[in-house]
């Protein structure tokens, strides 16, 4: 790519950066938690349509994806699970095609009194934008969109087809990205600006979600006996799960990408609900668990061991022995994925193009990182043979209070993305 | 009391017993959980009005009772907290006055799938009536009402004033009974047919309810570290509370009434709620605790020790040390009460009258029992110098699934209550 084009693209990003921050702020103000993504998706579709992208907006149909590899079981209806894709079809087809992917769903804000400002009333201060989802990952959606805008501002369009995806369900199943695959969207590479500090993600973990349901015979507390309490019966099961977590993290179990991390696989008790009356011995308790697995680790084998651990612990418990826990899977059945294991020339080329773009913008070498979370990258990499580059801005407190994203970092990512597009797809005159 | 009057009263109970069971069934079909007592209270008021009792029906006003001994703190409004009293004023005043007390509120049913039949669609089978609240304590309300009906069927009325109380809030605060006291209702004795197997309750425990609120800084589970989880931070606190429970039950701490019980004081973790997303490390958790105290044990001292135990355990915990738990009191601040410690001639007389009535009906000696729960008896006994006789039918699985009450037991209690009224209050021609 010519040096002057790089400069023009970067200048175009700078010129529109104030509008980009305003866009991010507006997008973050849509409280697009699971089941409430429609207003944010409407906003995205309008913004894409204004820019004359062809719009594909559809509701996920479980029947169309549930047989596919990578599908995760879900509880509840998908009435509000709507994906949006904006399509650029290249006139010249002189370059490679690209998927620019981001997720619109955000995790719950938690108790509002723990936020300094309301989570869905974004604030800009000291170079950060604060708000739930600002980092994870609406800044990435903004970066994808305004990188394309930078090309347009230079009178250019990508010289290959580009699919701008705004998907739901990343935070619980990935079924939004899977539905895009099922609808036929593939390309020569995918870029996902998840907030990992301007590093290239070379490996990500798999994730399994499960619920443990405990039931028993309740009674008036006046007649309570030790161990008859469904809430407290959960404690030894949780203890046994942590022992399993410890075993899975043992050094001999770690693949190369995670050799240096002594605790990459985190087991999280994310939710618990039990009982309904202070003076009744609780007859039921449900807790929700997230457990990570390494790339290459089998989901089925992991599930079998999880079930064994829970049932063994339950059989050791007087209360649970006669009323064994029920294990319900809903949410992530996500395999791990390692871009670093993709030995194709296409993957090497995509990484090389991103290396150059990153270095051009930031002046430093693109760092690699194996992350302890999952992303939608797995769908492209594992099930569609596409290199999936996860590369996005720096953010803090994602899934926490006062989540924030570094705006100068978003600016650099936007510039690097514009350069990546122009290089990977080549350009054509509008 | 003449033998023929006893027989006539018992026959009158028998004659109306089918109607009494139908009444109990209809009353049990009103799902009078806390905040939903109005329809059941409406039914009670109608039944009392039909019988020409003077009706007093009023909404509890916190301002009128919160300064009184025995008041328990409440969360939320009292818009639906309505008491009903039906009043009989004796023409002759030849006997003693009496309060017949029962509570209309029932505890939640819990998961419906654990009931053989819907909890608020009462069923009669094999001599039992099944349904939430049938035993605790709508059978007692039925017993009080139909005992008075038995007198009426014999052309008689009590020869002293009788106050038929249907109160709310017994299951969480006792503020319904307290509001009756505050409104001026006192008498020479009170009878409360709580379901304790036709025994006379000679002592009851006090009960304290409290909530423990835990908060911390959440994060994406990818960055979780041991101990940063608000749900799991609850476990050592609960453990410390059980150690306190163990100390409080030590033999040297037990008063005479509970000397023989090695675990009269039960600590119950009745509810827990924490977290809102499986892949977010939970930043908050709230659990609800019920702890019992002995008669004579100070509520203030008990609360001080509870707080000390929780805060000491929290200071031992890396996560909680910098964000100490908040302890919120809502619900029971109930002192223990022992009828057996009432040395008045009035109490001795009331017990003697009940002894006779019980023996006449059942042919066996009235057994005494120190119970491990609380009842509204404490208000009459501790704060109004009235002997409060807790004496009601046999029930099973109160606060549990498939709660049921023994109908023949209710029949005997109704007869004994009729005899007690006729003896204690004497009678007058209608």
PDB file of C-alpha atoms in Angstrom, chain A residues 196-203 257 260-261 339-340 347-356 358-359 364-371 389-391:
ATOM      1  CA  UNK A 196      -7.814  -7.064  24.089  1.00  0.00           C
ATOM      2  CA  UNK A 197      -5.481  -4.071  24.318  1.00  0.00           C
ATOM      3  CA  UNK A 198      -4.418  -3.886  20.680  1.00  0.00           C
ATOM      4  CA  UNK A 199      -2.957  -7.383  20.857  1.00  0.00           C
ATOM      5  CA  UNK A 200      -3.608 -10.110  18.319  1.00  0.00           C
ATOM      6  CA  UNK A 201      -5.399 -13.004  19.990  1.00  0.00           C
ATOM      7  CA  UNK A 202      -3.639 -16.209  18.960  1.00  0.00           C
ATOM      8  CA  UNK A 203      -5.617 -18.583  21.157  1.00  0.00           C
ATOM      9  CA  UNK A 257      -0.397 -21.620  24.172  1.00  0.00           C
ATOM     10  CA  UNK A 260       3.000 -20.188  31.003  1.00  0.00           C
ATOM     11  CA  UNK A 261      -0.329 -19.620  32.800  1.00  0.00           C
ATOM     12  CA  UNK A 339      -5.376 -18.976  15.315  1.00  0.00           C
ATOM     13  CA  UNK A 340      -1.756 -19.962  15.927  1.00  0.00           C
ATOM     14  CA  UNK A 347      -3.922 -17.199   7.760  1.00  0.00           C
ATOM     15  CA  UNK A 348      -0.243 -16.291   7.514  1.00  0.00           C
ATOM     16  CA  UNK A 349      -1.093 -13.626   4.980  1.00  0.00           C
ATOM     17  CA  UNK A 350      -3.911 -12.166   7.058  1.00  0.00           C
ATOM     18  CA  UNK A 351      -1.664 -11.982  10.109  1.00  0.00           C
ATOM     19  CA  UNK A 352       1.111 -10.393   8.073  1.00  0.00           C
ATOM     20  CA  UNK A 353      -1.286  -7.744   6.745  1.00  0.00           C
ATOM     21  CA  UNK A 354      -2.472  -6.976  10.280  1.00  0.00           C
ATOM     22  CA  UNK A 355       1.130  -6.875  11.537  1.00  0.00           C
ATOM     23  CA  UNK A 356       1.923  -4.214   8.969  1.00  0.00           C
ATOM     24  CA  UNK A 358      -0.667  -2.236  13.378  1.00  0.00           C
ATOM     25  CA  UNK A 359       2.963  -1.233  13.055  1.00  0.00           C
ATOM     26  CA  UNK A 364       5.353  -0.954  17.636  1.00  0.00           C
ATOM     27  CA  UNK A 365       5.274  -4.650  16.885  1.00  0.00           C
ATOM     28  CA  UNK A 366       1.877  -6.351  17.141  1.00  0.00           C
ATOM     29  CA  UNK A 367       1.930  -8.438  20.304  1.00  0.00           C
ATOM     30  CA  UNK A 368       0.355 -11.887  20.460  1.00  0.00           C
ATOM     31  CA  UNK A 369      -1.846 -12.991  23.354  1.00  0.00           C
ATOM     32  CA  UNK A 370      -3.527 -16.214  24.389  1.00  0.00           C
ATOM     33  CA  UNK A 371      -6.698 -15.106  26.177  1.00  0.00           C
ATOM     34  CA  UNK A 389      -8.240 -12.092  13.771  1.00  0.00           C
ATOM     35  CA  UNK A 390      -9.311 -10.827  17.182  1.00  0.00           C
ATOM     36  CA  UNK A 391      -7.765  -7.390  17.542  1.00  0.00           C
TER      37      UNK A 391
END
